[in-house]
Amino acid sequence: MNAFNRLPGFVQTPAGRERDVLRLLPRALVFGTLLLALPSLAARIFFAAGDAVEASTRIQTVDIVAISLLVLHGTVVLTVAIAAFIVMVMKGPAYVADAYPVDDSESPDLSDGR
């Protein structure tokens, strides 16, 4: 018995934009992460002069915002990847489930008094 029985006569939908999205996601993740890390680097350059306590406070504030945006960016990329993968799988071939015998399929079982 074959584990995957394809539905006969099913016309598979051609690949669409979901493949393009899946190909672009690694670049979006890398470049987005680098772009979101730039404010932390800029804060260390521009806030280094002056009072040490005030500079440290500003740098930590920028770091907290940058980290939260990095987590958000990773979550968005992962969500888009899952959605594109689901679309890709749903456009794939259709499969037939294995049939199983049903004992009372033609005549109902009337032994329970209905």
mmCIF file of N, CA and C in Angstrom:
data_model
loop_
_atom_site.group_PDB
_atom_site.id
_atom_site.type_symbol
_atom_site.label_atom_id
_atom_site.label_comp_id
_atom_site.label_asym_id
_atom_site.label_seq_id
_atom_site.Cartn_x
_atom_site.Cartn_y
_atom_site.Cartn_z
ATOM 1 N N MET A 1 0.849 -1.174 0.000
ATOM 2 C CA MET A 1 0.000 0.000 0.000
ATOM 3 C C MET A 1 0.894 1.236 0.000
ATOM 4 N N ASN A 2 0.581 2.176 -0.847
ATOM 5 C CA ASN A 2 1.340 3.413 -0.949
ATOM 6 C C ASN A 2 0.925 4.362 0.172
ATOM 7 N N ALA A 3 1.898 5.001 0.816
ATOM 8 C CA ALA A 3 1.592 5.890 1.935
ATOM 9 C C ALA A 3 0.903 7.172 1.481
ATOM 10 N N PHE A 4 1.276 7.645 0.286
ATOM 11 C CA PHE A 4 0.686 8.885 -0.230
ATOM 12 C C PHE A 4 0.024 8.600 -1.573
ATOM 13 N N ASN A 5 -1.309 8.559 -1.559
ATOM 14 C CA ASN A 5 -2.068 8.320 -2.786
ATOM 15 C C ASN A 5 -2.555 9.660 -3.318
ATOM 16 N N ARG A 6 -2.016 10.063 -4.461
ATOM 17 C CA ARG A 6 -2.428 11.342 -5.033
ATOM 18 C C ARG A 6 -3.827 11.237 -5.627
ATOM 19 N N LEU A 7 -4.558 12.326 -5.513
ATOM 20 C CA LEU A 7 -5.896 12.390 -6.054
ATOM 21 C C LEU A 7 -5.817 12.414 -7.575
ATOM 22 N N PRO A 8 -6.452 11.450 -8.250
ATOM 23 C CA PRO A 8 -6.351 11.435 -9.712
ATOM 24 C C PRO A 8 -7.096 12.620 -10.332
ATOM 25 N N GLY A 9 -6.486 13.204 -11.346
ATOM 26 C CA GLY A 9 -7.110 14.307 -12.056
ATOM 27 C C GLY A 9 -6.929 15.669 -11.402
ATOM 28 N N PHE A 10 -6.211 15.722 -10.297
ATOM 29 C CA PHE A 10 -6.006 16.998 -9.607
ATOM 30 C C PHE A 10 -4.960 17.821 -10.347
ATOM 31 N N VAL A 11 -5.295 19.073 -10.630
ATOM 32 C CA VAL A 11 -4.364 19.974 -11.300
ATOM 33 C C VAL A 11 -3.676 20.813 -10.221
ATOM 34 N N GLN A 12 -2.344 20.675 -10.152
ATOM 35 C CA GLN A 12 -1.591 21.393 -9.125
ATOM 36 C C GLN A 12 -1.484 22.874 -9.487
ATOM 37 N N THR A 13 -1.694 23.740 -8.511
ATOM 38 C CA THR A 13 -1.602 25.177 -8.711
ATOM 39 C C THR A 13 -0.138 25.570 -8.858
ATOM 40 N N PRO A 14 0.194 26.392 -9.842
ATOM 41 C CA PRO A 14 1.601 26.791 -9.995
ATOM 42 C C PRO A 14 2.072 27.665 -8.833
ATOM 43 N N ALA A 15 3.377 27.621 -8.610
ATOM 44 C CA ALA A 15 3.963 28.415 -7.521
ATOM 45 C C ALA A 15 3.745 29.895 -7.797
ATOM 46 N N GLY A 16 3.540 30.638 -6.735
ATOM 47 C CA GLY A 16 3.273 32.064 -6.868
ATOM 48 C C GLY A 16 4.233 32.893 -6.042
ATOM 49 N N ARG A 17 3.713 33.956 -5.458
ATOM 50 C CA ARG A 17 4.528 34.904 -4.702
ATOM 51 C C ARG A 17 5.076 34.320 -3.400
ATOM 52 N N GLU A 18 4.487 33.233 -2.916
ATOM 53 C CA GLU A 18 4.966 32.666 -1.657
ATOM 54 C C GLU A 18 6.401 32.162 -1.781
ATOM 55 N N ARG A 19 6.784 31.668 -2.946
ATOM 56 C CA ARG A 19 8.169 31.225 -3.152
ATOM 57 C C ARG A 19 9.126 32.417 -3.147
ATOM 58 N N ASP A 20 8.708 33.517 -3.765
ATOM 59 C CA ASP A 20 9.532 34.730 -3.742
ATOM 60 C C ASP A 20 9.699 35.253 -2.318
ATOM 61 N N VAL A 21 8.605 35.217 -1.555
ATOM 62 C CA VAL A 21 8.664 35.676 -0.166
ATOM 63 C C VAL A 21 9.608 34.796 0.642
ATOM 64 N N LEU A 22 9.531 33.483 0.463
ATOM 65 C CA LEU A 22 10.413 32.576 1.203
ATOM 66 C C LEU A 22 11.878 32.780 0.827
ATOM 67 N N ARG A 23 12.143 33.125 -0.428
ATOM 68 C CA ARG A 23 13.524 33.386 -0.841
ATOM 69 C C ARG A 23 14.055 34.698 -0.282
ATOM 70 N N LEU A 24 13.199 35.674 -0.092
ATOM 71 C CA LEU A 24 13.629 36.987 0.398
ATOM 72 C C LEU A 24 13.732 37.069 1.924
ATOM 73 N N LEU A 25 13.113 36.157 2.624
ATOM 74 C CA LEU A 25 13.085 36.238 4.088
ATOM 75 C C LEU A 25 14.455 36.171 4.763
ATOM 76 N N PRO A 26 15.399 35.329 4.324
ATOM 77 C CA PRO A 26 16.714 35.361 4.989
ATOM 78 C C PRO A 26 17.407 36.716 4.851
ATOM 79 N N ARG A 27 17.321 37.314 3.666
ATOM 80 C CA ARG A 27 17.917 38.640 3.485
ATOM 81 C C ARG A 27 17.207 39.683 4.334
ATOM 82 N N ALA A 28 15.894 39.599 4.398
ATOM 83 C CA ALA A 28 15.141 40.552 5.217
ATOM 84 C C ALA A 28 15.505 40.409 6.691
ATOM 85 N N LEU A 29 15.727 39.187 7.132
ATOM 86 C CA LEU A 29 16.101 38.963 8.526
ATOM 87 C C LEU A 29 17.479 39.547 8.820
ATOM 88 N N VAL A 30 18.444 39.275 7.950
ATOM 89 C CA VAL A 30 19.811 39.747 8.182
ATOM 90 C C VAL A 30 19.899 41.267 8.082
ATOM 91 N N PHE A 31 19.397 41.828 6.989
ATOM 92 C CA PHE A 31 19.502 43.275 6.803
ATOM 93 C C PHE A 31 18.637 44.049 7.793
ATOM 94 N N GLY A 32 17.486 43.508 8.136
ATOM 95 C CA GLY A 32 16.646 44.149 9.136
ATOM 96 C C GLY A 32 17.295 44.148 10.502
ATOM 97 N N THR A 33 17.958 43.039 10.844
ATOM 98 C CA THR A 33 18.656 42.965 12.123
ATOM 99 C C THR A 33 19.812 43.968 12.164
ATOM 100 N N LEU A 34 20.570 44.032 11.082
ATOM 101 C CA LEU A 34 21.674 44.998 11.040
ATOM 102 C C LEU A 34 21.162 46.431 11.107
ATOM 103 N N LEU A 35 20.090 46.712 10.407
ATOM 104 C CA LEU A 35 19.524 48.061 10.414
ATOM 105 C C LEU A 35 18.998 48.437 11.798
ATOM 106 N N LEU A 36 18.397 47.489 12.490
ATOM 107 C CA LEU A 36 17.876 47.773 13.818
ATOM 108 C C LEU A 36 18.971 47.827 14.886
ATOM 109 N N ALA A 37 20.142 47.287 14.584
ATOM 110 C CA ALA A 37 21.255 47.361 15.531
ATOM 111 C C ALA A 37 22.033 48.667 15.393
ATOM 112 N N LEU A 38 21.845 49.391 14.310
ATOM 113 C CA LEU A 38 22.570 50.648 14.095
ATOM 114 C C LEU A 38 22.295 51.707 15.157
ATOM 115 N N PRO A 39 21.077 51.893 15.646
ATOM 116 C CA PRO A 39 20.875 52.909 16.690
ATOM 117 C C PRO A 39 21.692 52.653 17.957
ATOM 118 N N SER A 40 21.903 51.394 18.318
ATOM 119 C CA SER A 40 22.726 51.102 19.492
ATOM 120 C C SER A 40 24.168 51.520 19.261
ATOM 121 N N LEU A 41 24.668 51.260 18.071
ATOM 122 C CA LEU A 41 26.020 51.683 17.731
ATOM 123 C C LEU A 41 26.129 53.202 17.698
ATOM 124 N N ALA A 42 25.148 53.860 17.102
ATOM 125 C CA ALA A 42 25.150 55.327 17.042
ATOM 126 C C ALA A 42 25.046 55.936 18.436
ATOM 127 N N ALA A 43 24.286 55.313 19.323
ATOM 128 C CA ALA A 43 24.166 55.833 20.686
ATOM 129 C C ALA A 43 25.501 55.765 21.406
ATOM 130 N N ARG A 44 26.259 54.720 21.180
ATOM 131 C CA ARG A 44 27.564 54.608 21.819
ATOM 132 C C ARG A 44 28.548 55.644 21.279
ATOM 133 N N ILE A 45 28.396 56.007 20.016
ATOM 134 C CA ILE A 45 29.289 57.011 19.424
ATOM 135 C C ILE A 45 28.910 58.418 19.877
ATOM 136 N N PHE A 46 27.628 58.753 19.797
ATOM 137 C CA PHE A 46 27.208 60.131 20.051
ATOM 138 C C PHE A 46 27.025 60.470 21.535
ATOM 139 N N PHE A 47 26.677 59.488 22.365
ATOM 140 C CA PHE A 47 26.437 59.768 23.777
ATOM 141 C C PHE A 47 27.657 59.514 24.647
ATOM 142 N N ALA A 48 28.789 59.173 24.065
ATOM 143 C CA ALA A 48 29.981 58.851 24.853
ATOM 144 C C ALA A 48 30.535 60.072 25.576
ATOM 145 N N ALA A 49 30.407 61.244 24.975
ATOM 146 C CA ALA A 49 30.925 62.453 25.610
ATOM 147 C C ALA A 49 29.928 62.948 26.662
ATOM 148 N N GLY A 50 30.445 63.552 27.708
ATOM 149 C CA GLY A 50 29.568 64.116 28.728
ATOM 150 C C GLY A 50 29.558 63.288 29.996
ATOM 151 N N ASP A 51 28.513 63.493 30.763
ATOM 152 C CA ASP A 51 28.363 62.816 32.053
ATOM 153 C C ASP A 51 28.196 61.308 31.844
ATOM 154 N N ALA A 52 28.933 60.533 32.618
ATOM 155 C CA ALA A 52 28.923 59.075 32.449
ATOM 156 C C ALA A 52 27.577 58.465 32.824
ATOM 157 N N VAL A 53 26.933 58.969 33.860
ATOM 158 C CA VAL A 53 25.647 58.415 34.293
ATOM 159 C C VAL A 53 24.563 58.722 33.263
ATOM 160 N N GLU A 54 24.538 59.955 32.779
ATOM 161 C CA GLU A 54 23.537 60.330 31.772
ATOM 162 C C GLU A 54 23.762 59.574 30.469
ATOM 163 N N ALA A 55 25.016 59.424 30.047
ATOM 164 C CA ALA A 55 25.326 58.682 28.818
ATOM 165 C C ALA A 55 24.931 57.222 28.960
ATOM 166 N N SER A 56 25.209 56.637 30.120
ATOM 167 C CA SER A 56 24.852 55.238 30.357
ATOM 168 C C SER A 56 23.336 55.040 30.324
ATOM 169 N N THR A 57 22.614 55.988 30.902
ATOM 170 C CA THR A 57 21.149 55.898 30.902
ATOM 171 C C THR A 57 20.593 55.971 29.488
ATOM 172 N N ARG A 58 21.113 56.896 28.694
ATOM 173 C CA ARG A 58 20.629 57.027 27.306
ATOM 174 C C ARG A 58 20.985 55.807 26.474
ATOM 175 N N ILE A 59 22.196 55.297 26.647
ATOM 176 C CA ILE A 59 22.613 54.116 25.885
ATOM 177 C C ILE A 59 21.750 52.911 26.259
ATOM 178 N N GLN A 60 21.473 52.738 27.534
ATOM 179 C CA GLN A 60 20.622 51.617 27.959
ATOM 180 C C GLN A 60 19.201 51.764 27.426
ATOM 181 N N THR A 61 18.699 52.982 27.390
ATOM 182 C CA THR A 61 17.355 53.207 26.840
ATOM 183 C C THR A 61 17.306 52.839 25.368
ATOM 184 N N VAL A 62 18.320 53.278 24.624
ATOM 185 C CA VAL A 62 18.376 52.945 23.186
ATOM 186 C C VAL A 62 18.528 51.439 23.003
ATOM 187 N N ASP A 63 19.330 50.801 23.834
ATOM 188 C CA ASP A 63 19.511 49.351 23.738
ATOM 189 C C ASP A 63 18.209 48.594 24.017
ATOM 190 N N ILE A 64 17.459 49.030 25.002
ATOM 191 C CA ILE A 64 16.190 48.368 25.319
ATOM 192 C C ILE A 64 15.213 48.484 24.155
ATOM 193 N N VAL A 65 15.126 49.670 23.572
ATOM 194 C CA VAL A 65 14.235 49.860 22.419
ATOM 195 C C VAL A 65 14.724 49.026 21.240
ATOM 196 N N ALA A 66 16.033 49.007 21.003
ATOM 197 C CA ALA A 66 16.576 48.238 19.876
ATOM 198 C C ALA A 66 16.331 46.742 20.062
ATOM 199 N N ILE A 67 16.522 46.242 21.264
ATOM 200 C CA ILE A 67 16.290 44.815 21.511
ATOM 201 C C ILE A 67 14.820 44.465 21.329
ATOM 202 N N SER A 68 13.935 45.332 21.803
ATOM 203 C CA SER A 68 12.502 45.044 21.633
ATOM 204 C C SER A 68 12.113 45.068 20.158
ATOM 205 N N LEU A 69 12.696 45.975 19.389
ATOM 206 C CA LEU A 69 12.407 46.009 17.953
ATOM 207 C C LEU A 69 13.014 44.807 17.230
ATOM 208 N N LEU A 70 14.171 44.344 17.687
ATOM 209 C CA LEU A 70 14.768 43.140 17.092
ATOM 210 C C LEU A 70 13.902 41.908 17.341
ATOM 211 N N VAL A 71 13.369 41.792 18.547
ATOM 212 C CA VAL A 71 12.477 40.666 18.847
ATOM 213 C C VAL A 71 11.205 40.758 18.006
ATOM 214 N N LEU A 72 10.656 41.956 17.882
ATOM 215 C CA LEU A 72 9.474 42.144 17.043
ATOM 216 C C LEU A 72 9.772 41.799 15.588
ATOM 217 N N HIS A 73 10.920 42.237 15.101
ATOM 218 C CA HIS A 73 11.306 41.953 13.714
ATOM 219 C C HIS A 73 11.440 40.441 13.479
ATOM 220 N N GLY A 74 12.086 39.748 14.404
ATOM 221 C CA GLY A 74 12.217 38.290 14.273
ATOM 222 C C GLY A 74 10.877 37.591 14.302
ATOM 223 N N THR A 75 9.981 38.068 15.140
ATOM 224 C CA THR A 75 8.644 37.479 15.219
ATOM 225 C C THR A 75 7.861 37.704 13.927
ATOM 226 N N VAL A 76 7.971 38.884 13.369
ATOM 227 C CA VAL A 76 7.271 39.180 12.108
ATOM 228 C C VAL A 76 7.828 38.324 10.975
ATOM 229 N N VAL A 77 9.148 38.188 10.896
ATOM 230 C CA VAL A 77 9.754 37.364 9.845
ATOM 231 C C VAL A 77 9.319 35.903 10.002
ATOM 232 N N LEU A 78 9.313 35.410 11.227
ATOM 233 C CA LEU A 78 8.876 34.033 11.456
ATOM 234 C C LEU A 78 7.406 33.838 11.090
ATOM 235 N N THR A 79 6.559 34.793 11.418
ATOM 236 C CA THR A 79 5.132 34.694 11.095
ATOM 237 C C THR A 79 4.912 34.702 9.586
ATOM 238 N N VAL A 80 5.617 35.560 8.888
ATOM 239 C CA VAL A 80 5.492 35.608 7.423
ATOM 240 C C VAL A 80 6.014 34.313 6.805
ATOM 241 N N ALA A 81 7.093 33.759 7.356
ATOM 242 C CA ALA A 81 7.625 32.493 6.851
ATOM 243 C C ALA A 81 6.629 31.353 7.037
ATOM 244 N N ILE A 82 5.993 31.303 8.192
ATOM 245 C CA ILE A 82 4.987 30.258 8.445
ATOM 246 C C ILE A 82 3.811 30.412 7.486
ATOM 247 N N ALA A 83 3.353 31.630 7.283
ATOM 248 C CA ALA A 83 2.226 31.864 6.371
ATOM 249 C C ALA A 83 2.580 31.476 4.943
ATOM 250 N N ALA A 84 3.767 31.853 4.477
ATOM 251 C CA ALA A 84 4.184 31.503 3.113
ATOM 252 C C ALA A 84 4.355 30.000 2.964
ATOM 253 N N PHE A 85 4.855 29.339 3.998
ATOM 254 C CA PHE A 85 5.004 27.884 3.941
ATOM 255 C C PHE A 85 3.642 27.199 3.880
ATOM 256 N N ILE A 86 2.683 27.691 4.652
ATOM 257 C CA ILE A 86 1.341 27.110 4.618
ATOM 258 C C ILE A 86 0.717 27.267 3.235
ATOM 259 N N VAL A 87 0.878 28.426 2.629
ATOM 260 C CA VAL A 87 0.345 28.636 1.279
ATOM 261 C C VAL A 87 1.022 27.694 0.298
ATOM 262 N N MET A 88 2.344 27.509 0.426
ATOM 263 C CA MET A 88 3.069 26.623 -0.474
ATOM 264 C C MET A 88 2.576 25.185 -0.327
ATOM 265 N N VAL A 89 2.359 24.743 0.908
ATOM 266 C CA VAL A 89 1.881 23.373 1.132
ATOM 267 C C VAL A 89 0.458 23.203 0.610
ATOM 268 N N MET A 90 -0.383 24.210 0.806
ATOM 269 C CA MET A 90 -1.776 24.103 0.352
ATOM 270 C C MET A 90 -1.886 24.100 -1.169
ATOM 271 N N LYS A 91 -0.903 24.668 -1.865
ATOM 272 C CA LYS A 91 -0.921 24.649 -3.334
ATOM 273 C C LYS A 91 -0.356 23.348 -3.895
ATOM 274 N N GLY A 92 0.155 22.483 -3.039
ATOM 275 C CA GLY A 92 0.757 21.231 -3.477
ATOM 276 C C GLY A 92 -0.282 20.232 -3.945
ATOM 277 N N PRO A 93 0.166 19.020 -4.237
ATOM 278 C CA PRO A 93 -0.765 18.004 -4.730
ATOM 279 C C PRO A 93 -1.777 17.585 -3.670
ATOM 280 N N ALA A 94 -2.939 17.142 -4.135
ATOM 281 C CA ALA A 94 -3.983 16.664 -3.230
ATOM 282 C C ALA A 94 -3.813 15.160 -3.037
ATOM 283 N N TYR A 95 -4.068 14.701 -1.832
ATOM 284 C CA TYR A 95 -3.931 13.287 -1.516
ATOM 285 C C TYR A 95 -5.272 12.716 -1.076
ATOM 286 N N VAL A 96 -5.443 11.422 -1.324
ATOM 287 C CA VAL A 96 -6.660 10.718 -0.955
ATOM 288 C C VAL A 96 -6.395 9.973 0.340
ATOM 289 N N ALA A 97 -7.302 10.078 1.268
ATOM 290 C CA ALA A 97 -7.169 9.348 2.518
ATOM 291 C C ALA A 97 -7.506 7.881 2.287
ATOM 292 N N ASP A 98 -6.905 7.014 3.078
ATOM 293 C CA ASP A 98 -7.195 5.586 2.969
ATOM 294 C C ASP A 98 -8.616 5.323 3.450
ATOM 295 N N ALA A 99 -9.311 4.478 2.700
ATOM 296 C CA ALA A 99 -10.677 4.124 3.078
ATOM 297 C C ALA A 99 -10.641 3.068 4.179
ATOM 298 N N TYR A 100 -11.655 3.089 5.025
ATOM 299 C CA TYR A 100 -11.786 2.066 6.044
ATOM 300 C C TYR A 100 -13.237 1.587 6.030
ATOM 301 N N PRO A 101 -13.448 0.322 6.296
ATOM 302 C CA PRO A 101 -14.807 -0.215 6.222
ATOM 303 C C PRO A 101 -15.675 0.284 7.381
ATOM 304 N N VAL A 102 -16.917 0.622 7.046
ATOM 305 C CA VAL A 102 -17.895 1.037 8.046
ATOM 306 C C VAL A 102 -18.953 -0.066 8.095
ATOM 307 N N ASP A 103 -19.172 -0.629 9.257
ATOM 308 C CA ASP A 103 -20.071 -1.778 9.388
ATOM 309 C C ASP A 103 -21.518 -1.412 9.079
ATOM 310 N N ASP A 104 -21.989 -0.283 9.548
ATOM 311 C CA ASP A 104 -23.393 0.081 9.407
ATOM 312 C C ASP A 104 -23.605 1.126 8.321
ATOM 313 N N SER A 105 -22.864 1.064 7.251
ATOM 314 C CA SER A 105 -22.938 2.131 6.269
ATOM 315 C C SER A 105 -24.220 2.080 5.432
ATOM 316 N N GLU A 106 -24.705 0.881 5.053
ATOM 317 C CA GLU A 106 -25.897 0.789 4.201
ATOM 318 C C GLU A 106 -27.186 0.731 5.005
ATOM 319 N N SER A 107 -27.135 0.090 6.150
ATOM 320 C CA SER A 107 -28.335 -0.005 6.969
ATOM 321 C C SER A 107 -27.983 0.406 8.393
ATOM 322 N N PRO A 108 -28.769 1.305 8.988
ATOM 323 C CA PRO A 108 -28.445 1.747 10.345
ATOM 324 C C PRO A 108 -28.671 0.626 11.355
ATOM 325 N N ASP A 109 -27.924 0.690 12.427
ATOM 326 C CA ASP A 109 -28.060 -0.280 13.496
ATOM 327 C C ASP A 109 -29.260 0.160 14.374
ATOM 328 N N LEU A 110 -30.318 -0.632 14.361
ATOM 329 C CA LEU A 110 -31.542 -0.293 15.087
ATOM 330 C C LEU A 110 -31.647 -1.011 16.426
ATOM 331 N N SER A 111 -30.555 -1.588 16.885
ATOM 332 C CA SER A 111 -30.620 -2.368 18.126
ATOM 333 C C SER A 111 -30.722 -1.494 19.362
ATOM 334 N N ASP A 112 -30.445 -0.205 19.256
ATOM 335 C CA ASP A 112 -30.508 0.650 20.442
ATOM 336 C C ASP A 112 -31.899 1.212 20.675
ATOM 337 N N GLY A 113 -32.888 0.867 19.861
ATOM 338 C CA GLY A 113 -34.282 1.241 20.117
ATOM 339 C C GLY A 113 -34.747 2.514 19.423
ATOM 340 N N ARG A 114 -33.994 3.051 18.513
ATOM 341 C CA ARG A 114 -34.459 4.265 17.811
ATOM 342 C C ARG A 114 -35.343 3.968 16.681
#
